[in-house]
Tab-separated table of C-alpha atoms and ligand atoms in Angstrom:
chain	number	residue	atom	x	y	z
A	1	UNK	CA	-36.233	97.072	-76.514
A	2	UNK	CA	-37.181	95.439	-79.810
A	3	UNK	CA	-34.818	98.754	-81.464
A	4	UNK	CA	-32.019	98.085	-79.202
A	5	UNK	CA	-31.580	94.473	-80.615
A	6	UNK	CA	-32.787	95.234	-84.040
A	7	UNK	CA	-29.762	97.950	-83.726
A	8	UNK	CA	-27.505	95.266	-82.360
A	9	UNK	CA	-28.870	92.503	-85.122
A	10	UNK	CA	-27.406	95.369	-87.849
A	11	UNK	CA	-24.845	96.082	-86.024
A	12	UNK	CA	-23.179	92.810	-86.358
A	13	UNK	CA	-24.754	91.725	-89.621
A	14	UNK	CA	-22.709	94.825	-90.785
A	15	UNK	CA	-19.426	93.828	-89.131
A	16	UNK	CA	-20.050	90.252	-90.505
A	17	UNK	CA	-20.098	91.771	-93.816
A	18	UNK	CA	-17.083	94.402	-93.489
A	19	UNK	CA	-15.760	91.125	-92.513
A	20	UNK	CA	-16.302	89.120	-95.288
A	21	UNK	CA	-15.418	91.596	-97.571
A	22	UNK	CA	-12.145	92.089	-96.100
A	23	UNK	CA	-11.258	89.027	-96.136
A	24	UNK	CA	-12.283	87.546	-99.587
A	25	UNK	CA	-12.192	90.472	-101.948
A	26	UNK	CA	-14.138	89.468	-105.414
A	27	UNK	CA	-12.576	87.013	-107.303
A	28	UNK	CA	-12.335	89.182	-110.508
A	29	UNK	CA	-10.619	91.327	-108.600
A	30	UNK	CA	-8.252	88.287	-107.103
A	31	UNK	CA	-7.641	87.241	-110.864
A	32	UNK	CA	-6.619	90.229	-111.912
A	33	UNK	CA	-3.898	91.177	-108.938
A	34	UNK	CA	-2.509	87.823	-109.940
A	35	UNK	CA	-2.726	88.248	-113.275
A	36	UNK	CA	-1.064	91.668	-113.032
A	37	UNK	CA	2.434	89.358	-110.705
A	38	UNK	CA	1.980	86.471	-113.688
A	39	UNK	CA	2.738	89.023	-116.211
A	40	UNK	CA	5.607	90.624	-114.472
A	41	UNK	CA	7.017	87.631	-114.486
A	42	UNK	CA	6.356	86.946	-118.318
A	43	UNK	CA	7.865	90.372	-118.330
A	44	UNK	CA	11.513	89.036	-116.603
A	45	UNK	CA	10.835	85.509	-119.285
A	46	UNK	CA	11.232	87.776	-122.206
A	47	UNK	CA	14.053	89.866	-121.158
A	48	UNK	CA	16.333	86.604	-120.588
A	49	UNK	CA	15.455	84.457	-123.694
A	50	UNK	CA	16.510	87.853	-125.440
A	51	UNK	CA	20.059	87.943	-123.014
A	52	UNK	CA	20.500	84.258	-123.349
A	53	UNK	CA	20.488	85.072	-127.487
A	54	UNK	CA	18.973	81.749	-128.310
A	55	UNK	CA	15.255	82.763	-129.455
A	56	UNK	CA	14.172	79.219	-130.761
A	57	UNK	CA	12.333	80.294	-133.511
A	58	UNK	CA	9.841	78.146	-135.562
A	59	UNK	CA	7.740	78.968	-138.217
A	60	UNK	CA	4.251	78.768	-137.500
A	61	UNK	CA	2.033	79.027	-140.614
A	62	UNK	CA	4.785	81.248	-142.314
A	63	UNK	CA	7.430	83.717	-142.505
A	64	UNK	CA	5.366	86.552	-141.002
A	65	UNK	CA	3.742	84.239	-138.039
A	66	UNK	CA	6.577	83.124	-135.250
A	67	UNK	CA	7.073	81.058	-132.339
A	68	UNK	CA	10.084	81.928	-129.951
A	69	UNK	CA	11.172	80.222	-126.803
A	70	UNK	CA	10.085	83.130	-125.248
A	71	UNK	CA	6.391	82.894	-126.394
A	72	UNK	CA	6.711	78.969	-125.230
A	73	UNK	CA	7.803	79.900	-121.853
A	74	UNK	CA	6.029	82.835	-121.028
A	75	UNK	CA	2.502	80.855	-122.391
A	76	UNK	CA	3.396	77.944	-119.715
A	77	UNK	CA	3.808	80.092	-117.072
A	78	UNK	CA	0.945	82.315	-117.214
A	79	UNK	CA	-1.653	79.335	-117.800
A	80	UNK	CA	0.165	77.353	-115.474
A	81	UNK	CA	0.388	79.605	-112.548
A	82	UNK	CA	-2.897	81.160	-113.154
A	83	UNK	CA	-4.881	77.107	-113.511
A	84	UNK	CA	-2.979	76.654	-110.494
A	85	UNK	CA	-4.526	79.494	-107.976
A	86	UNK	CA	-8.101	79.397	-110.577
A	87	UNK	CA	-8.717	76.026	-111.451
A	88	UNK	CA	-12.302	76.669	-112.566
A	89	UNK	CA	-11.128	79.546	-115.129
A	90	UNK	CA	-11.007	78.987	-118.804
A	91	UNK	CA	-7.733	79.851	-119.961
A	92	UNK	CA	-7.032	79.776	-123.944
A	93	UNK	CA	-3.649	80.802	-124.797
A	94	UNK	CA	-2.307	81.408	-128.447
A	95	UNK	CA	0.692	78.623	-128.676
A	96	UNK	CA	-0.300	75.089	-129.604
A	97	UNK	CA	1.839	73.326	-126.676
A	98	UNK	CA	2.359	70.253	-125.697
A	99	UNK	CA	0.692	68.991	-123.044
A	100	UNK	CA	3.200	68.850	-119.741
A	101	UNK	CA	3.450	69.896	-116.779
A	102	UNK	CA	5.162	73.416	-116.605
A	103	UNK	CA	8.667	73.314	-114.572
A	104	UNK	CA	8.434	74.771	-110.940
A	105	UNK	CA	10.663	77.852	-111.963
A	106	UNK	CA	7.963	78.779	-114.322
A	107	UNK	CA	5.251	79.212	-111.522
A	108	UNK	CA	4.295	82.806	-109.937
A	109	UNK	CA	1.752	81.968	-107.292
A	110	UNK	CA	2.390	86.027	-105.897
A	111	UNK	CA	-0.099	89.040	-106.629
A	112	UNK	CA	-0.626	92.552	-106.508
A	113	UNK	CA	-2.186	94.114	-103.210
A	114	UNK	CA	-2.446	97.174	-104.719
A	115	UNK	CA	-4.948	95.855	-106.887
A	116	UNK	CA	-7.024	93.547	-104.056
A	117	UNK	CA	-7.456	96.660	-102.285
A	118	UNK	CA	-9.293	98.360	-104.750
A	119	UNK	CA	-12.768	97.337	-104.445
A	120	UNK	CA	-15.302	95.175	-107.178
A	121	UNK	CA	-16.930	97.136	-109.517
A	122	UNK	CA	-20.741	96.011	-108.344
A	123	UNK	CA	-21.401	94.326	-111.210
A	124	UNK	CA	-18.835	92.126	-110.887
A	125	UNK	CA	-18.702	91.531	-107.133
A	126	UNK	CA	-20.317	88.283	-107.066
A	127	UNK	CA	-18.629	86.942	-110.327
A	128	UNK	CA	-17.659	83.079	-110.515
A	129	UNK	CA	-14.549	81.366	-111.356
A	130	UNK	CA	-16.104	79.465	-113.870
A	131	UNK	CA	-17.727	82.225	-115.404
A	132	UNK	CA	-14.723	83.343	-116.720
A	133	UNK	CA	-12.403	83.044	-119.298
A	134	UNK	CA	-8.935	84.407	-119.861
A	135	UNK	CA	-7.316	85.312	-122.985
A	136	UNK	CA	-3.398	84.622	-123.336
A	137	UNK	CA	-1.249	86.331	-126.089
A	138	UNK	CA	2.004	85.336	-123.742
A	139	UNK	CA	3.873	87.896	-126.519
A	140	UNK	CA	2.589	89.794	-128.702
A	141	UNK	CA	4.781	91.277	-131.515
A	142	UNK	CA	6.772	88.267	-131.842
A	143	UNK	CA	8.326	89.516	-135.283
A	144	UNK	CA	9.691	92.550	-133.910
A	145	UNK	CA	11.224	90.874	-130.816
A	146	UNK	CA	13.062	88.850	-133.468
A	147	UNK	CA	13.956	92.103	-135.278
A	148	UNK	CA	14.668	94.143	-131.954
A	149	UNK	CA	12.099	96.540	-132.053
A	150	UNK	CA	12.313	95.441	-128.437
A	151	UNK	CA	9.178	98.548	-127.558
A	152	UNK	CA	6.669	96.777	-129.681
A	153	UNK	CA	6.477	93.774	-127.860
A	154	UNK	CA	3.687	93.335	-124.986
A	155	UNK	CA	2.991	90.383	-122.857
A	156	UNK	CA	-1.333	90.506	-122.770
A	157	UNK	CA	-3.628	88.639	-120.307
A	158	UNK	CA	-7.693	89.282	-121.476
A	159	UNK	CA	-10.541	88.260	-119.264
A	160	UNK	CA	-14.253	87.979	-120.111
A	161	UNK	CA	-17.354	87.373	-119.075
A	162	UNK	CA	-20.504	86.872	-120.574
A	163	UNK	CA	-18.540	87.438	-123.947
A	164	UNK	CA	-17.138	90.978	-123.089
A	165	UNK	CA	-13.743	91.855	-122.608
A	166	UNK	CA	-13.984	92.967	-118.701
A	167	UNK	CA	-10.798	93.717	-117.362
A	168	UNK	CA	-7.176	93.426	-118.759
A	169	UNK	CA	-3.493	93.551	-118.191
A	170	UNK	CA	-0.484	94.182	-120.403
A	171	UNK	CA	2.706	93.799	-119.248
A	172	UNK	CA	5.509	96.188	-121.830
A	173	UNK	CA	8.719	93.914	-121.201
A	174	UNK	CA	11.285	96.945	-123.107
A	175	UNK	CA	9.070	99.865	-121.795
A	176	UNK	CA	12.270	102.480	-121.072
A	177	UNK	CA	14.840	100.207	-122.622
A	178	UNK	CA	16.358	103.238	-124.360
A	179	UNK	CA	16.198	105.354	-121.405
A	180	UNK	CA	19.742	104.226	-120.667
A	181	UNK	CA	20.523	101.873	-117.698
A	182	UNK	CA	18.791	104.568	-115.007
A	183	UNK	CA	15.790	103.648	-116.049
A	184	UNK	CA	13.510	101.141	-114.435
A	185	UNK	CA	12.863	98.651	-117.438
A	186	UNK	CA	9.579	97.190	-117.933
A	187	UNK	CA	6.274	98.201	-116.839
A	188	UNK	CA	2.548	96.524	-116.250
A	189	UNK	CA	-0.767	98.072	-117.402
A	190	UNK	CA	-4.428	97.135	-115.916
A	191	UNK	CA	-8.052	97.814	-116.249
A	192	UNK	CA	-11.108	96.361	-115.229
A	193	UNK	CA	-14.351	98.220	-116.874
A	194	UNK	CA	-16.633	100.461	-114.622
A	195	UNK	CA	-12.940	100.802	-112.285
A	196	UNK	CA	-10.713	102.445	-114.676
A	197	UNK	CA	-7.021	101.557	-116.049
A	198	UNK	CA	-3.818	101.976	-113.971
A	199	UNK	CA	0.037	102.097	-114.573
A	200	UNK	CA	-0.224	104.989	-117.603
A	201	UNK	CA	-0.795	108.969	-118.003
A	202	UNK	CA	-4.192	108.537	-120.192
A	203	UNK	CA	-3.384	111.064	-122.760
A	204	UNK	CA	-5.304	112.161	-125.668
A	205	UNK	CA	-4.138	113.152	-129.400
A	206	UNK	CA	-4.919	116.852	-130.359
A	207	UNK	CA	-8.469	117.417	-131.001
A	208	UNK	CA	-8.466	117.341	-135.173
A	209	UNK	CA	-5.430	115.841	-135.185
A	210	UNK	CA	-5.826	111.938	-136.846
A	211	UNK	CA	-2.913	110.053	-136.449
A	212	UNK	CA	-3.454	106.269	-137.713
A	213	UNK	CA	-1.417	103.317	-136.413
A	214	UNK	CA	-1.376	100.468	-138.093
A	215	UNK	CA	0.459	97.137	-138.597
A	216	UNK	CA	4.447	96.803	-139.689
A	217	UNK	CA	5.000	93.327	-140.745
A	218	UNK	CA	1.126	92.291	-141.971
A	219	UNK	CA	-0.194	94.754	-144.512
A	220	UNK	CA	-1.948	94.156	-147.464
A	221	UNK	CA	-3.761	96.213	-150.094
A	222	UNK	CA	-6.969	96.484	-147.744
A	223	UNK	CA	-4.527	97.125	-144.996
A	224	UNK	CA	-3.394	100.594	-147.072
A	225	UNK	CA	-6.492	101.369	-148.982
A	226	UNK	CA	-8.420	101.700	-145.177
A	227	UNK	CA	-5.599	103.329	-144.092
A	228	UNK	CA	-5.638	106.411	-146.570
A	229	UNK	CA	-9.537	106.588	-146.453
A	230	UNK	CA	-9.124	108.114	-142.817
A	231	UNK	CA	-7.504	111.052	-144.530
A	232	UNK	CA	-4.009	110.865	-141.604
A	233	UNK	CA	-2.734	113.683	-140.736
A	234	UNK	CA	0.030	110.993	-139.897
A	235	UNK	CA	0.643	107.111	-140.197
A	236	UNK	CA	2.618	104.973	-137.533
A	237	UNK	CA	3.527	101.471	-138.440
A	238	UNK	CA	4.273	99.101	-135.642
A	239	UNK	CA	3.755	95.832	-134.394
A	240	UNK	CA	1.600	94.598	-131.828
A	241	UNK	CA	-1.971	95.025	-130.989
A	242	UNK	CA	-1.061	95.765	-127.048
A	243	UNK	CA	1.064	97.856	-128.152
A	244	UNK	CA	-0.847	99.740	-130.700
A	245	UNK	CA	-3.805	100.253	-128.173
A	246	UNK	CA	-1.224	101.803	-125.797
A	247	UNK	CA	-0.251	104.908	-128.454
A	248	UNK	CA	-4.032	105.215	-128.483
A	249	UNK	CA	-4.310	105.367	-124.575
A	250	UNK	CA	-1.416	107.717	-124.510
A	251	UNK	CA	-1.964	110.235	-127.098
A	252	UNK	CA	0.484	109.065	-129.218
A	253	UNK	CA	-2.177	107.681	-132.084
A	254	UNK	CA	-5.737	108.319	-132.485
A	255	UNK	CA	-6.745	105.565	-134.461
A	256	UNK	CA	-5.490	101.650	-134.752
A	257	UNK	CA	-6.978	101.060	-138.596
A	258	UNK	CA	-6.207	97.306	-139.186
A	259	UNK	CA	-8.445	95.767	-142.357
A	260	UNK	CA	-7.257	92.482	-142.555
A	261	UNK	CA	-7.848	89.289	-140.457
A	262	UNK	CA	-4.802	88.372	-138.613
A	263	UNK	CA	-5.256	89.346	-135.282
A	264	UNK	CA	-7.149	86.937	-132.881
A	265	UNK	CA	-9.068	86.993	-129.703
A	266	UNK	CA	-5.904	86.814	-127.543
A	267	UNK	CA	-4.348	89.816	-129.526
A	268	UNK	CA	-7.945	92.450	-128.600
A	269	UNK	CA	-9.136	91.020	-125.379
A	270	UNK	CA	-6.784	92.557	-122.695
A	271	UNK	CA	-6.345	95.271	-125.048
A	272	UNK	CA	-9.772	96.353	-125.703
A	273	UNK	CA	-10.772	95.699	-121.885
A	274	UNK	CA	-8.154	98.426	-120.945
A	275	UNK	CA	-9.555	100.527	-123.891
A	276	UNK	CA	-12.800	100.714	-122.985
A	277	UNK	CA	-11.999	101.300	-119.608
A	278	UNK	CA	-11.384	104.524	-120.225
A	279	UNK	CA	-13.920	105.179	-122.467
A	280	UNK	CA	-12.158	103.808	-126.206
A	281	UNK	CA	-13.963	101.529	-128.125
A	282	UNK	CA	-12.696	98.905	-130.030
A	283	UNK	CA	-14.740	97.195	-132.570
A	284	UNK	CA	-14.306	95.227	-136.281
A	285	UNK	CA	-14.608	97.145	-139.314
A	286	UNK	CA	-18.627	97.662	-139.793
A	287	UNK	CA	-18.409	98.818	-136.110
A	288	UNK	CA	-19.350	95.654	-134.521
A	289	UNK	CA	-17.845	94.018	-131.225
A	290	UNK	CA	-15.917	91.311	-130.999
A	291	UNK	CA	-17.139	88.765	-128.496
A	292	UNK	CA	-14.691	86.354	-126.120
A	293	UNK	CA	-16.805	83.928	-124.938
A	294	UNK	CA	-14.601	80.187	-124.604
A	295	UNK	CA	-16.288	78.471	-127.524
A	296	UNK	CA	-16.038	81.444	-130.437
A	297	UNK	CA	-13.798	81.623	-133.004
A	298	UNK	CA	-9.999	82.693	-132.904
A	299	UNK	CA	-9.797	84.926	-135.576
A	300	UNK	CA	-10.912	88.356	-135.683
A	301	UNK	CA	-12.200	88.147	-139.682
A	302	UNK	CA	-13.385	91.544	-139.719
A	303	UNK	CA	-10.032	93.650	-138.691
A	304	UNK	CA	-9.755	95.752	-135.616
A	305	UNK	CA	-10.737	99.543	-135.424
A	306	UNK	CA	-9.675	101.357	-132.134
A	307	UNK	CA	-10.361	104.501	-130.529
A	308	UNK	CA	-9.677	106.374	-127.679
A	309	UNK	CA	-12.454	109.203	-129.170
A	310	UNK	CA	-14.616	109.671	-132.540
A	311	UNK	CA	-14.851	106.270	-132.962
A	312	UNK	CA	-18.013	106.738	-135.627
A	313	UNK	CA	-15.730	109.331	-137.148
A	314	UNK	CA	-13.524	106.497	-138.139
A	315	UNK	CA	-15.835	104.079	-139.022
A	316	UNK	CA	-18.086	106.785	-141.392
A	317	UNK	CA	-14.742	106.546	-143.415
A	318	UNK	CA	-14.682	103.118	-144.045
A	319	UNK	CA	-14.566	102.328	-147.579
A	320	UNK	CA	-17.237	99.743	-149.237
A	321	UNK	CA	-14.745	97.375	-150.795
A	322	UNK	CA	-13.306	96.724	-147.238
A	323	UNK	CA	-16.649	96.305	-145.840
A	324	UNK	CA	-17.815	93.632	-148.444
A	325	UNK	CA	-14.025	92.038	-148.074
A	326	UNK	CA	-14.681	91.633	-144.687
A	327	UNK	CA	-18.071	90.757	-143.927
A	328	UNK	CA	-18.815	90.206	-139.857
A	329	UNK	CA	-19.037	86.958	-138.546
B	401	AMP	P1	0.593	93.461	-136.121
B	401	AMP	O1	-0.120	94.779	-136.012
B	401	AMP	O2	0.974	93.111	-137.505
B	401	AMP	O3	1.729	93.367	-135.152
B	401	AMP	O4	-0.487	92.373	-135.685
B	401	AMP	C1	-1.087	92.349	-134.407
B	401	AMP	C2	-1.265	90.916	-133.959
B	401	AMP	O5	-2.030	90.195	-134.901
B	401	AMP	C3	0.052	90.159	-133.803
B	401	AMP	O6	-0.092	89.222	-132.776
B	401	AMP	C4	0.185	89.447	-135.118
B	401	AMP	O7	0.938	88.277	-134.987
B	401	AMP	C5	-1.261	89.141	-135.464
B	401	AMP	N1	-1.436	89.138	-136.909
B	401	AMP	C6	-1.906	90.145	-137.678
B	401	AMP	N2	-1.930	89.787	-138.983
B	401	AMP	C7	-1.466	88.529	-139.030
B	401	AMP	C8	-1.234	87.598	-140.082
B	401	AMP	N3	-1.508	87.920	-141.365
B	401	AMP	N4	-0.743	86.384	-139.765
B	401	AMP	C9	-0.470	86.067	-138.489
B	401	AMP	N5	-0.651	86.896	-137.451
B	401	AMP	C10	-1.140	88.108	-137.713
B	402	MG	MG1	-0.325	88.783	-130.782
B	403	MG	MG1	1.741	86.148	-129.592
């Protein structure tokens, strides 16, 4: 007797719990299906400031460091709609914006059920809202959207916890745009660490081969000299950091060499959480992680060095006078 209701007490404590978990799947997991619908809809922003052919560009602290109505918009929506469904959640987005309310058309309350089905990594499962904090570059690549190198732009949406970049999406507004008008335009990456990363064929350069990307629009001497210590079979130059970490994912480069600060925590978070996903590794110059906690600093001081493999490979080549130009924090 005392089996028979210990079997029925399990019983139902296990349907309680199938229960539960059906109907209130983790909230990282809730974040991130939204995030992955907010960033579609950055994706559509983008496309129509470029159709309406008024960018609104401003100058932020230069030539080489843009604003455009596009990076405005897009910024109010996603913290906007994503404050909205997560009050609790940190959200620190790149633009310095006035405070106001964002207009209705702006909002995207939807998400992705592809992604709530997929279940917590364990580690995660019992995350809180306020223990996270989201990243927000609303576009990265902003000078080649001006230019119309339409491909390098990316739309990225980081979230940490406990100062690591856990999962990530990236929204690639022009992905296919020279496919012709058959093509479906646009297209969303994800990745949440100990899950995987979605929405791409994970493809890997030749092994031997070293193909460096690297920046377009924000070089410097370091920039070059860290560059040609790799010993490339092959140099890309492009803009974006979303962008460059998704030649690495797809075995178009096989190293993103960047000595310089420049890039902030909104240009590596969603990057490097999709990176390491699968196994990358994305680190500053003396090898050394990046951390994404709300209070830490913006800029990444130390440059950015990404890999999808060999990642000490990379670093071994590093020369001194970049390492003592660019101490860690
Ligand atoms: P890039 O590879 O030059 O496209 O840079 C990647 C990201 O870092 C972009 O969001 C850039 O705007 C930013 N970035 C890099 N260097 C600088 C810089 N010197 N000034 C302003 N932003 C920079
Ligand atoms: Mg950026
Ligand atoms: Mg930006």
């Amino acid at each position: 007797n005392k089996t028979k209701v210990l079997n029925l007490l399990s019983v139902s404590v296990l349907s309680v719990s199938a229960a539960v978990m059906a109907s209130s799947p983790a909230v990282l997991m809730r974040l991130v299906a939204s995030a992955y619908t907010v960033a579609e809809k950055a994706g559509t922003i983008v496309r129509k400031v470029l159709q309406s052919g008024e960018l609104g560009i401003v100058e932020k602290t230069g030539a080489n460091d843009l604003q455009t109505l596009a990076d405005r918009l897009v910024q109010k929506s996603i913290c906007a709609s994503l404050s909205k469904s997560f009050p609790k959640v940190t959200i620190i987005g790149e633009e310095e914006l006035p405070a106001e309310d964002a207009e209705e058309e702006l909002l995207e309350n939807g998400h992705s059920s592809l992604i709530l089905q997929k279940s917590c990594p364990d580690q995660y499962a019992s995350l809180k809202e306020e223990e996270l904090v989201v990243w927000v570059d609303p576009l990265d690549g902003t000078k080649e959207y001006t230019e119309g190198l339409l491909d390098h732009v990316t739309v990225l949406i980081g979230i940490a916890y406990g100062g690591t970049a856990i999962a990530g999406v990236i929204n690639q507004p022009f992905y296919n745009y020279q496919m012709g008008a058959g093509a479906s335009l646009g297209r969303t990456l994800w990745g949440v660490l100990g899950l995987g990363a979605f929405g791409f064929q994970l493809q890997e350069v030749p092994d031997g081969k070293r193909i460096v990307t690297t920046t377009r629009s924000h070089s410097n001497k370091l920039v070059i000299d860290a560059v040609q210590a790799m010993e490339p079979h092959d140099v890309i130059r492009v803009g974006g950091a979303g962008n460059k970490i998704i030649q690495l994912v797809e075995g178009k480069a096989s190293a993103y060499v960047f000595a310089s600060p420049g890039c902030k925590k909104w240009d590596t978070c969603a990057p490097e959480a999709i990176l390491h996903a699968v196994g990358g590794k994305l680190t500053d110059m003396h090898g050394n992680a990046y951390r994404y906690d709300a209070n830490v600093k913006h800029m990444n001081s130390a440059g950015v060095l990404a890999t999808l493999r060999n990642h000490e490979y990379y670093l071994s080549r590093v020369p001194q006078v970049v390492l003592q130009a660019l101490p860690s924090d």
